[in-house]
mmCIF file of C-alpha atoms and ligand atoms in Angstrom:
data_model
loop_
_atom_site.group_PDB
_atom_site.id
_atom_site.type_symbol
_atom_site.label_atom_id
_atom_site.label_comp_id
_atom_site.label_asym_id
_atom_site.label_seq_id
_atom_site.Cartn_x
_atom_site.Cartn_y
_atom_site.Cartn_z
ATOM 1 C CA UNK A 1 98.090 136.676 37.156
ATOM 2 C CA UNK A 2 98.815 133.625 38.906
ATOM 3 C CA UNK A 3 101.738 131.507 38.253
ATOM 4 C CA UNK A 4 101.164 127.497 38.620
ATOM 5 C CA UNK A 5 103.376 124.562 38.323
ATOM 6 C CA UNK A 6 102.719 121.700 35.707
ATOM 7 C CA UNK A 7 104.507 118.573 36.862
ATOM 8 C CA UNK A 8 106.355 118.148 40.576
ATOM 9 C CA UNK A 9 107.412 121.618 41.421
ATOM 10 C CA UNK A 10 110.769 122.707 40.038
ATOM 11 C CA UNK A 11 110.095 124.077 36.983
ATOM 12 C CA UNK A 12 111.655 127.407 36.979
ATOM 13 C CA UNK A 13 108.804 129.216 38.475
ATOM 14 C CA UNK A 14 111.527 131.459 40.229
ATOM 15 C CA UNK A 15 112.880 132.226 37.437
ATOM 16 C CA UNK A 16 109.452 132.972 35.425
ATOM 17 C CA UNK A 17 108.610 135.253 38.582
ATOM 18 C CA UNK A 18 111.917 136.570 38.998
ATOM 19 C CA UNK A 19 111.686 137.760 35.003
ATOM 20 C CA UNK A 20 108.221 138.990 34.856
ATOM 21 C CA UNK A 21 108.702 141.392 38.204
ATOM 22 C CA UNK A 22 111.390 142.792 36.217
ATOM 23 C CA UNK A 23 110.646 143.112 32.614
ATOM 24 C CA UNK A 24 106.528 144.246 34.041
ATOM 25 C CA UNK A 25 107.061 146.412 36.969
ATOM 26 C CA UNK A 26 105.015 144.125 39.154
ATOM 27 C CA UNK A 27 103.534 145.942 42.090
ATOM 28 C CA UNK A 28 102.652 143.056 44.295
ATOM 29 C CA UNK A 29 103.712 139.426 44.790
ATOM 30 C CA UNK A 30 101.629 137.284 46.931
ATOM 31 C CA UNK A 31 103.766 134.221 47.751
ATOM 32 C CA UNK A 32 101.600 130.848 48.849
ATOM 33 C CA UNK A 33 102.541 127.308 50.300
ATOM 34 C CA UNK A 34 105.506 126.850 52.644
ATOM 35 C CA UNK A 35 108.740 126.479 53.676
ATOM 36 C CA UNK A 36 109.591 122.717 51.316
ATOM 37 C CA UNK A 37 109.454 125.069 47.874
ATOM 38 C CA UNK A 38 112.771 126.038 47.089
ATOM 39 C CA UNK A 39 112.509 129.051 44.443
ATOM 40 C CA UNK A 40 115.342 129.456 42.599
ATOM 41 C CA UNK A 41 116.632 132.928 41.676
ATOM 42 C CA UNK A 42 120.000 134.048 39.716
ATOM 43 C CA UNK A 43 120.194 137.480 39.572
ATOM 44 C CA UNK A 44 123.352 139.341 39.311
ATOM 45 C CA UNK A 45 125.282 136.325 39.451
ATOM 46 C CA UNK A 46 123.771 135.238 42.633
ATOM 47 C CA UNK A 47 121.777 132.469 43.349
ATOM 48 C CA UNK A 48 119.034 132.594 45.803
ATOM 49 C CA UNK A 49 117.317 129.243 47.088
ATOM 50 C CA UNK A 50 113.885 130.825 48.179
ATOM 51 C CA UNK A 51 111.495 128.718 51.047
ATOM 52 C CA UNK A 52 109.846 131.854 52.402
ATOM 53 C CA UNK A 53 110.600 135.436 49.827
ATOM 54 C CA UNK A 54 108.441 135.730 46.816
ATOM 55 C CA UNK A 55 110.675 135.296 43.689
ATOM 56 C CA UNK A 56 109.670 138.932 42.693
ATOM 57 C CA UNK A 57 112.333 140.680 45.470
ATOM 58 C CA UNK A 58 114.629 141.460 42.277
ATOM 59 C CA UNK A 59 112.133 144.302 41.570
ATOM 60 C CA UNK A 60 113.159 146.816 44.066
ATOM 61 C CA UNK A 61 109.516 148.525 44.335
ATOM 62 C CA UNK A 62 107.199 145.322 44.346
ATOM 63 C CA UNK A 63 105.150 144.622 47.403
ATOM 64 C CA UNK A 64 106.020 141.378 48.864
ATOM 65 C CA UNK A 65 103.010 139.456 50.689
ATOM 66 C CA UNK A 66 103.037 135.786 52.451
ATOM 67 C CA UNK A 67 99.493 134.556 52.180
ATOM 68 C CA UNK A 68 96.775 133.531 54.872
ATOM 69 C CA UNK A 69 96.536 130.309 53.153
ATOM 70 C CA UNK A 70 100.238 129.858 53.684
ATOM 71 C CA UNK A 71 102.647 127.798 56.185
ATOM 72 C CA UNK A 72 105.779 130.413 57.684
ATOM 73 C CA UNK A 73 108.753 129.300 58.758
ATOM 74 C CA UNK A 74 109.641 132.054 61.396
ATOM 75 C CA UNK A 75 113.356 131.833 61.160
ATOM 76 C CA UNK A 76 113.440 131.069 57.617
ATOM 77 C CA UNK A 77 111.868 133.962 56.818
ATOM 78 C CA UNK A 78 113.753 136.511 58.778
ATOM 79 C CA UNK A 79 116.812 135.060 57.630
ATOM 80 C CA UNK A 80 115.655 135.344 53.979
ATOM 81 C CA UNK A 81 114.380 138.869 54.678
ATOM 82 C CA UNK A 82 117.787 139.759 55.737
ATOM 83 C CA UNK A 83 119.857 137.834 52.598
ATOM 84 C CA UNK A 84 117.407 139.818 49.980
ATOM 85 C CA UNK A 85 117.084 143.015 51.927
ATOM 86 C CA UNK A 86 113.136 143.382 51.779
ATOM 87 C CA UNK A 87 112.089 144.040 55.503
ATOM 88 C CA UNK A 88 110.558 147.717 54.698
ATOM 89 C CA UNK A 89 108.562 145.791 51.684
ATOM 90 C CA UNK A 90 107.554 142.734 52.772
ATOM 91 C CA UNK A 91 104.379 141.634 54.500
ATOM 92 C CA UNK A 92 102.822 138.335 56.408
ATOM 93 C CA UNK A 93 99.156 137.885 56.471
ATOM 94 C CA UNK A 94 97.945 137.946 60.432
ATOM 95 C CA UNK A 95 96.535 134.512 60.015
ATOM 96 C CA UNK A 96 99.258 132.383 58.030
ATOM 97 C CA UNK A 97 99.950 129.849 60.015
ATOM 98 C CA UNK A 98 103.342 128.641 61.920
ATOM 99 C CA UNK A 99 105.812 126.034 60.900
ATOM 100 C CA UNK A 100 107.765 124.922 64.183
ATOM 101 C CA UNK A 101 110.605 122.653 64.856
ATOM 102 C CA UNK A 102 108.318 119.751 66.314
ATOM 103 C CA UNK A 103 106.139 119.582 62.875
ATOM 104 C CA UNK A 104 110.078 118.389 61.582
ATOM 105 C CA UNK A 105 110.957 116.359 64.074
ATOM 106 C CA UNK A 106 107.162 114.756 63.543
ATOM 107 C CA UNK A 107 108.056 114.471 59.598
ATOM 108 C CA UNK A 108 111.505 113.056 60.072
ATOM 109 C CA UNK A 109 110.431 110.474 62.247
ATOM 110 C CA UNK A 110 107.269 109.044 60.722
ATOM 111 C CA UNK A 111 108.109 105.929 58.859
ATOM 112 C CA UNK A 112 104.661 106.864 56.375
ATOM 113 C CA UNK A 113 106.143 110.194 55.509
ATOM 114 C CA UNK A 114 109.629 108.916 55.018
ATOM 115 C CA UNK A 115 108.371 106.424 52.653
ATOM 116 C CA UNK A 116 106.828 109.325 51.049
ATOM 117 C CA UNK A 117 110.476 110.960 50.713
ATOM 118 C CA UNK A 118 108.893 114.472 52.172
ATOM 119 C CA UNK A 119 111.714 117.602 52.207
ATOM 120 C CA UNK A 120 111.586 117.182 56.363
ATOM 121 C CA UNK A 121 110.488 120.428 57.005
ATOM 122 C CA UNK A 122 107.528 119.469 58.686
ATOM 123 C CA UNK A 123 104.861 120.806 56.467
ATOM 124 C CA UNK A 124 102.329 117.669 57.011
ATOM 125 C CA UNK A 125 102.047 117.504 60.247
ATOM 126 C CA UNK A 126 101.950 121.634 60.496
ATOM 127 C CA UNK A 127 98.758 121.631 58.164
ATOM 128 C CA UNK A 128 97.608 118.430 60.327
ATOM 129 C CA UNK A 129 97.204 121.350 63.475
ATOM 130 C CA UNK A 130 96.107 124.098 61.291
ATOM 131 C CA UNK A 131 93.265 121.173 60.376
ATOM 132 C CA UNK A 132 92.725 120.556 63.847
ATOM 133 C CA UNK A 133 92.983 124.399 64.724
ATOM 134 C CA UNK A 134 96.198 124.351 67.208
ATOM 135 C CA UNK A 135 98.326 125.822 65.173
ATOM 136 C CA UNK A 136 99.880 129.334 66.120
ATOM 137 C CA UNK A 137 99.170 131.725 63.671
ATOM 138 C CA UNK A 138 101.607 134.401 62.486
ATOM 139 C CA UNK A 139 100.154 137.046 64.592
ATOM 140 C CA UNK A 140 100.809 134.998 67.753
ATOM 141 C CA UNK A 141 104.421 135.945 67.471
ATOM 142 C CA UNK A 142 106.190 138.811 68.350
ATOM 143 C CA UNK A 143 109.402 138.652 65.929
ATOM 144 C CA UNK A 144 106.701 138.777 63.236
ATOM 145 C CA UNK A 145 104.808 142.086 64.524
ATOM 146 C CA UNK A 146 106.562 144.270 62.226
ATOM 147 C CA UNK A 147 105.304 142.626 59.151
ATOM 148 C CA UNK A 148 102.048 141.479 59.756
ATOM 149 C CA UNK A 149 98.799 142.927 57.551
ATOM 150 C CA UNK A 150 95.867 141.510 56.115
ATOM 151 C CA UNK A 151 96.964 140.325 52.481
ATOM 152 C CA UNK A 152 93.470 139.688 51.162
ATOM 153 C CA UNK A 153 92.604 143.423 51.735
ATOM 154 C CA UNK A 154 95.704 144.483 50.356
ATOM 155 C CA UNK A 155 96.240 142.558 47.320
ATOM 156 C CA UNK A 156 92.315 143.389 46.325
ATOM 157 C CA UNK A 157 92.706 146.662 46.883
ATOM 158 C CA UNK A 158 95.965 146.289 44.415
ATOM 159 C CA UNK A 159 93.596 144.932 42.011
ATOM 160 C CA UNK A 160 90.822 147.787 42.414
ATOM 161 C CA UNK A 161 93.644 150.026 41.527
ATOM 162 C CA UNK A 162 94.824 148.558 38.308
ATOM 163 C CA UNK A 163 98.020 147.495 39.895
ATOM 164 C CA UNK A 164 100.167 144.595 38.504
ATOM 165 C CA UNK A 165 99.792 141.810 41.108
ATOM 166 C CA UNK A 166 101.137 137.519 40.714
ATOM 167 C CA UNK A 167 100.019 135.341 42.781
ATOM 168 C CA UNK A 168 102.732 132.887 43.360
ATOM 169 C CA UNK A 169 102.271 129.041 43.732
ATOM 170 C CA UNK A 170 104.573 126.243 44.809
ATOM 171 C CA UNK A 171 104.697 122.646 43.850
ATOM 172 C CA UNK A 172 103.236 121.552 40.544
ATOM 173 C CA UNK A 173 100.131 119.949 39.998
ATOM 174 C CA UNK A 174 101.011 116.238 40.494
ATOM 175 C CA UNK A 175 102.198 116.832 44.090
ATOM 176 C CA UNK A 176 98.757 118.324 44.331
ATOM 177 C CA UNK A 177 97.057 116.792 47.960
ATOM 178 C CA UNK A 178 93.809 116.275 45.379
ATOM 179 C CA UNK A 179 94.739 115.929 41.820
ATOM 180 C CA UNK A 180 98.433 114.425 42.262
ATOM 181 C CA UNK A 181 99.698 111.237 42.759
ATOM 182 C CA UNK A 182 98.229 109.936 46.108
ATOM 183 C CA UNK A 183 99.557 109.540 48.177
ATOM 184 C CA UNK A 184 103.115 110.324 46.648
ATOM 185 C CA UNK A 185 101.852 114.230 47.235
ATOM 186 C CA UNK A 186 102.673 117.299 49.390
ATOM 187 C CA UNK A 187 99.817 118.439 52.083
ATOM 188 C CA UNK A 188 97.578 120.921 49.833
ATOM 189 C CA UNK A 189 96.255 122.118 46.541
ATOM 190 C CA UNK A 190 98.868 122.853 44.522
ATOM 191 C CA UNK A 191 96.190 124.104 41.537
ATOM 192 C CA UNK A 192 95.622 127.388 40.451
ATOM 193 C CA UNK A 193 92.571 127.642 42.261
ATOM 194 C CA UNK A 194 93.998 126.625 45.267
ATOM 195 C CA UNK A 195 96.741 129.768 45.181
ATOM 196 C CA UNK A 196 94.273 131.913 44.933
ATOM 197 C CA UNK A 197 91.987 130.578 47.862
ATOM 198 C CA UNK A 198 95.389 131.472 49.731
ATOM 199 C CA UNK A 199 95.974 134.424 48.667
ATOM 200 C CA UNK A 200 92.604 135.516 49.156
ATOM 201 C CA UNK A 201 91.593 136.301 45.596
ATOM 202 C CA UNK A 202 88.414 135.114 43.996
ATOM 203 C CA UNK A 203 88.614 133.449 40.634
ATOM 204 C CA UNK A 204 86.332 136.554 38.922
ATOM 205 C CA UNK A 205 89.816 138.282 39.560
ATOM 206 C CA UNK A 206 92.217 136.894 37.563
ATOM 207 C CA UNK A 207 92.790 137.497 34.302
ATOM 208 C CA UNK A 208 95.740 135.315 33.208
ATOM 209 C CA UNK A 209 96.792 132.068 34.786
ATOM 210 C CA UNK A 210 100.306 131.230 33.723
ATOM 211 C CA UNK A 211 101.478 127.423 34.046
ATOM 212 C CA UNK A 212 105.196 126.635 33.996
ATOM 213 C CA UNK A 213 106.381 123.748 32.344
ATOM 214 C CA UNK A 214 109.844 122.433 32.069
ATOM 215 C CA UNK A 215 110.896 120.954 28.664
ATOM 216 C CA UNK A 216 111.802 117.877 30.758
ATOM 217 C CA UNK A 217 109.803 116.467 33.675
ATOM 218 C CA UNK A 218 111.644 115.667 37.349
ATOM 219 C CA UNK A 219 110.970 114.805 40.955
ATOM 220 C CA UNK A 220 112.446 114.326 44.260
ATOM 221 C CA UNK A 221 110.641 112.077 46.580
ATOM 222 C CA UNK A 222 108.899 108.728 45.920
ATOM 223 C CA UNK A 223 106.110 107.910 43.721
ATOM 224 C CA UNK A 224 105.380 107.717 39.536
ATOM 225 C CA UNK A 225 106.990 109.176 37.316
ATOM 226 C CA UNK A 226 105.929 108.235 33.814
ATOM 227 C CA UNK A 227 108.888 107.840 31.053
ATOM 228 C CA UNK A 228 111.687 108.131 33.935
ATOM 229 C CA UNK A 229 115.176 107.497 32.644
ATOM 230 C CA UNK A 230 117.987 105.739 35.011
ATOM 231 C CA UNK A 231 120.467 108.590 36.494
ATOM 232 C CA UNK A 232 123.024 107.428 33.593
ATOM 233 C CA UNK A 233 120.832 108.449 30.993
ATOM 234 C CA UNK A 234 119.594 111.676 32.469
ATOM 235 C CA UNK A 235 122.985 112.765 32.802
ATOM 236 C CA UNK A 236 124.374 111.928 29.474
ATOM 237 C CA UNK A 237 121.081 114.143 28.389
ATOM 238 C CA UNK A 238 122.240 117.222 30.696
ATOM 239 C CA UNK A 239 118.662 116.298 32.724
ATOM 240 C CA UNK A 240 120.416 115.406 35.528
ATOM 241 C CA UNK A 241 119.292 117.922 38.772
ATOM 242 C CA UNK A 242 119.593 117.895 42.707
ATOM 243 C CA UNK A 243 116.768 119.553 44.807
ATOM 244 C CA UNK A 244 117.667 123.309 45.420
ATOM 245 C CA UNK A 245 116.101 122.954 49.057
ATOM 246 C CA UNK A 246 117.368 119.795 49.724
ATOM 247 C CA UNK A 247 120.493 118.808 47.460
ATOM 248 C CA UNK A 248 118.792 115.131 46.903
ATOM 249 C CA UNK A 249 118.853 114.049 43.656
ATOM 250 C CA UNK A 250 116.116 115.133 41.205
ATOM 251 C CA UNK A 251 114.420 111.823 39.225
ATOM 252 C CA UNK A 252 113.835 112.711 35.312
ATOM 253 C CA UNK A 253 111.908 111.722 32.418
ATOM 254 C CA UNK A 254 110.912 113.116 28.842
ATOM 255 C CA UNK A 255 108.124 115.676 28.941
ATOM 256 C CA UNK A 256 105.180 113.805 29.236
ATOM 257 C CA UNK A 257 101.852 115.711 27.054
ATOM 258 C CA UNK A 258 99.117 114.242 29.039
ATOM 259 C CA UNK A 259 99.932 115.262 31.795
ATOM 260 C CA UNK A 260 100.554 118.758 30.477
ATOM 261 C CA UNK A 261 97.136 118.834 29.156
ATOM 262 C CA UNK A 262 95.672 117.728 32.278
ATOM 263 C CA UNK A 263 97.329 120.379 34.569
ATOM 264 C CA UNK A 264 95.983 122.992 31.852
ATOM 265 C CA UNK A 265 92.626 121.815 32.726
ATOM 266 C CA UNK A 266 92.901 121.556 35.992
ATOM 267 C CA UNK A 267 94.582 124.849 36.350
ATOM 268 C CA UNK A 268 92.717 127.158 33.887
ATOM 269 C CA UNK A 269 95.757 127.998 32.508
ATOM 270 C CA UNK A 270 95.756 130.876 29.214
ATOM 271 C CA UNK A 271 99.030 131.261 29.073
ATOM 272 C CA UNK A 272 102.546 128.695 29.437
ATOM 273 C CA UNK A 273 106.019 129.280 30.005
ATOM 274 C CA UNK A 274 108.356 126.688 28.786
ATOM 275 C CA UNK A 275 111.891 126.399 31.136
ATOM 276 C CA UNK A 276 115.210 124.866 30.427
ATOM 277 C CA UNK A 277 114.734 124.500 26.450
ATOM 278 C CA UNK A 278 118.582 125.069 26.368
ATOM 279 C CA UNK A 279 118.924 121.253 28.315
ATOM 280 C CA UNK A 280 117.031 119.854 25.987
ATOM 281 C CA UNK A 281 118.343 121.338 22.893
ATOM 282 C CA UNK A 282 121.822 123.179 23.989
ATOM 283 C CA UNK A 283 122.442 125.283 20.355
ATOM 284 C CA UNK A 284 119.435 127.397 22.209
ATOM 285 C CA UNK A 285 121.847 128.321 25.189
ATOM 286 C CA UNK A 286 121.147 131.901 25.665
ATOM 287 C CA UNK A 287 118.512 132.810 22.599
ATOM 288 C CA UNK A 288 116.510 135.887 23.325
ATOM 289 C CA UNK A 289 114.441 135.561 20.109
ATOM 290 C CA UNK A 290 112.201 132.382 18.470
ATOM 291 C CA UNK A 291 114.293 132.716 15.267
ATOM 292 C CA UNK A 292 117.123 132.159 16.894
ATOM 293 C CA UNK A 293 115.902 128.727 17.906
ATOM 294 C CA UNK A 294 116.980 125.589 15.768
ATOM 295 C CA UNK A 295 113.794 124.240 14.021
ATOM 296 C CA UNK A 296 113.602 121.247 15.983
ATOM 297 C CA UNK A 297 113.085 123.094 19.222
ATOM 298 C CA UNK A 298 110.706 125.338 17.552
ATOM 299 C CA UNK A 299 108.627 122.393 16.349
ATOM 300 C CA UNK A 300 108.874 121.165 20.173
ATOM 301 C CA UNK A 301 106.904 124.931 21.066
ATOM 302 C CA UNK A 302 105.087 124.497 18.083
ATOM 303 C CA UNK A 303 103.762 120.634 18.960
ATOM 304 C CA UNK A 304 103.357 122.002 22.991
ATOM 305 C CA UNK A 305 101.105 124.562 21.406
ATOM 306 C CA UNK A 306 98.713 122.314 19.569
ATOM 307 C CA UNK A 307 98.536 119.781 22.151
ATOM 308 C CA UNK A 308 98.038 121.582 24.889
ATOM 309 C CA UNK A 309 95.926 124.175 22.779
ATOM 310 C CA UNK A 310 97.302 127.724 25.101
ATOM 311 C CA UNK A 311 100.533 129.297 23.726
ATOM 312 C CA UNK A 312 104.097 129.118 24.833
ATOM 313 C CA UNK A 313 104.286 133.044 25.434
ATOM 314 C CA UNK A 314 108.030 132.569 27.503
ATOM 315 C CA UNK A 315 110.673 130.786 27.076
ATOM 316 C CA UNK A 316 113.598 130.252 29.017
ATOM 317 C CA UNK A 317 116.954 129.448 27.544
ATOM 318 C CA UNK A 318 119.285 129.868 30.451
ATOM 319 C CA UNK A 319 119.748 130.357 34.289
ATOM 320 C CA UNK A 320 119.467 134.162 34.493
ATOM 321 C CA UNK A 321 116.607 135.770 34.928
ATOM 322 C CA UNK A 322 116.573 137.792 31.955
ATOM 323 C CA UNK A 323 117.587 134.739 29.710
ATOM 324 C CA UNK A 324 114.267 134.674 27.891
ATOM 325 C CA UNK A 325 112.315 134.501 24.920
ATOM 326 C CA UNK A 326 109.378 136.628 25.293
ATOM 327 C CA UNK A 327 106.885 136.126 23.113
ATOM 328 C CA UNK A 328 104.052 138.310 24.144
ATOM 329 C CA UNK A 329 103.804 141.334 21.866
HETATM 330 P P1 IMP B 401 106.354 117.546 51.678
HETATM 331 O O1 IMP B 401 105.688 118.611 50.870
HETATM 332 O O2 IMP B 401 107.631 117.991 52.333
HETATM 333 O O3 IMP B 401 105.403 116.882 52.624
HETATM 334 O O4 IMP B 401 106.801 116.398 50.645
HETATM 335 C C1 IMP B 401 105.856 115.644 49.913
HETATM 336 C C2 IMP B 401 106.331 115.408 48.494
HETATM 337 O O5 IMP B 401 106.347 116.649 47.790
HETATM 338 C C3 IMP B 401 107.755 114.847 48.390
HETATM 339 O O6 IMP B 401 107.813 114.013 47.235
HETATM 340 C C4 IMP B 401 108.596 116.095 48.151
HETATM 341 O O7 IMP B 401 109.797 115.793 47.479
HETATM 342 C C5 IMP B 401 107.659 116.883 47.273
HETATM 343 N N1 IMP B 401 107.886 118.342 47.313
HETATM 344 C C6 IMP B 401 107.451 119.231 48.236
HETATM 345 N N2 IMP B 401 107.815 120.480 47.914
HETATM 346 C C7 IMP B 401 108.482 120.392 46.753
HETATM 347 C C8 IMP B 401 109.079 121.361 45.902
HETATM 348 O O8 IMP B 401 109.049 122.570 46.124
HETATM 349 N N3 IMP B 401 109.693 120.874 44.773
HETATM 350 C C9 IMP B 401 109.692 119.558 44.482
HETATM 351 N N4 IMP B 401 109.140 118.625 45.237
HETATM 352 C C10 IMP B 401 108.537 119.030 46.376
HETATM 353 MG MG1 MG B 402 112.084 123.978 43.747
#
């Protein structure tokens, strides 16, 4: 399965991820992208923030991979490693590429990217020398020699063996580098396909591609945003959000159906999850069945269905992972 974003990253993907390694026993997790996601993760009554773990750590026997396709972080990730306690699980593919502290210092002080409102971290001008092959790649350093494998081989060998793997994306589609909002995007493919190029999967492999939509739509950064509301408003709605990576404040707007059916296209996707339906309609706070829902945030599912024409299997009605309707059997 791989799990996609719909609108500007920040969805709830975590959370989707952090449920479905849980509730399905997921054997592997192949994280893409890089260090700007933040994946957000309550579980336990902790919150994690992730840039570098795949959400699916909460399952204590899941395989966690960092693709080839992908952008590490080195001291992000050990640090993460250490906070969720997955160094005897967790892999990095030899030839992911490195993140360094020039690529930020190159983001921070390009007046084009700042105009852009990028998260800093460098991740443009790191895939700029990956592009113009002088980037280090994860096997060129030592503090990563303990985790490094070949993630293609081992997440299709997963796959030969019948084994529950999710293929992780960041970003939505709209910050995608080709079907977003040029040049008000982040520096790759943020489709389906895309994660799975990454990961090393061919698209004969997958069988369901999950997109994750938010019953609301936000983003941090410059650029469109069809519909958006003034802060004012989007607080008086309970829309109001700052960036789990990097505490700015999170733009809003209505959920826009266009643009969901366009990033179901473009992503393939069978299958949606629906986040936050509890901000949108707050007598839903907590609901772990559709009847509990009022009827006019069933008809909201219901009208998501038609337009979009895949159904709205999860639904998320609160922070924790296990706050959600599942609607699958
Ligand atoms: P960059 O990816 O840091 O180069 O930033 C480019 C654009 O993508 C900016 O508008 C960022 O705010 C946005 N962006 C990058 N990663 C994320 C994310 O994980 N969530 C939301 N926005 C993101
Ligand atoms: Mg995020």
């Amino acid at each position: 399965m791989v799990i996609t974003g719909a609108f500007w990253g920040d969805e709830g993907k975590g959370k989707i991820i952090s449920y479905l390694a849980l509730k399905d026993k997921l054997d592997v997790c192949v994280r893409t992208g890089s260090v700007n996601a933040a994946h957000t993760v309550w579980f336990e009554g902790k919150r994690y923030a992730l840039h570098m773990v795949p959400a699916a750590f909460v399952y204590e026997k899941c395989r966690l991979l960092i693709g080839a396709g992908s952008n590490v972080h080195v001291t992000q990730f050990l640090k993460e490693v250490e906070e969720t306690n997955v160094k005897n699980r967790i892999g990095v593919d030899a030839q992911a590429s490195i993140i360094e502290e020039k690529h930020s210092m190159q983001d921070k002080t390009s007046a084009h990217l700042k105009g852009i409102g990028t998260t800093g971290w460098g991740v443009g001008p790191a895939i700029e020398e990956r592009v113009r092959r002088t980037a280090k790649l994860a096997r060129d350093i030592p503090e990563l020699k303990p985790y490094i494998t070949d993630v293609a081989e081992e997440t299709n060998n997963a796959i030969d063996a019948d084994k529950k793997v999710l293929l992780e994306g960041t970003q939505g589609l709209m910050l995608s580098l080709f079907h977003g909002t040029y040049p008000y995007v982040t520096g790759r493919d943020t489709s389906a396909a895309a994660i799975c190029s990454e990961a090393g999967v061919g698209p004969t492999r997958v069988d369901e591609v999950l997109i994750v939509f938010k019953s609301f739509m936000t983003r941090v950064g410059a650029g469109p945003l069809p519909g958006e509301l003034t802060k004012e408003e989007a607080i008086k709605r309970g829309w109001f959000e700052t960036a789990a990576g990097t505490g700015r404040d999170r733009r809003s707007a209505p959920f826009n159906f266009e643009i969901a059916k366009k990033a179901v296209k473009i992503n393939g996707a069978t299958q949606a999850a629906l986040t936050k339906l509890d901000s949108v309609y707050p007598q839903c706070k907590g609901a772990r069945s559709f009847d509990e829902l009022s009827s006019d945030a069933k008809e909201f599912v219901r009208e998501i269905e038609r337009q979009v024409g895949i159904p709205v299997v999860l639904i998320g009605t609160g922070p924790e992972a296990l706050d959600i309707i599942d609607r699958r059997k």
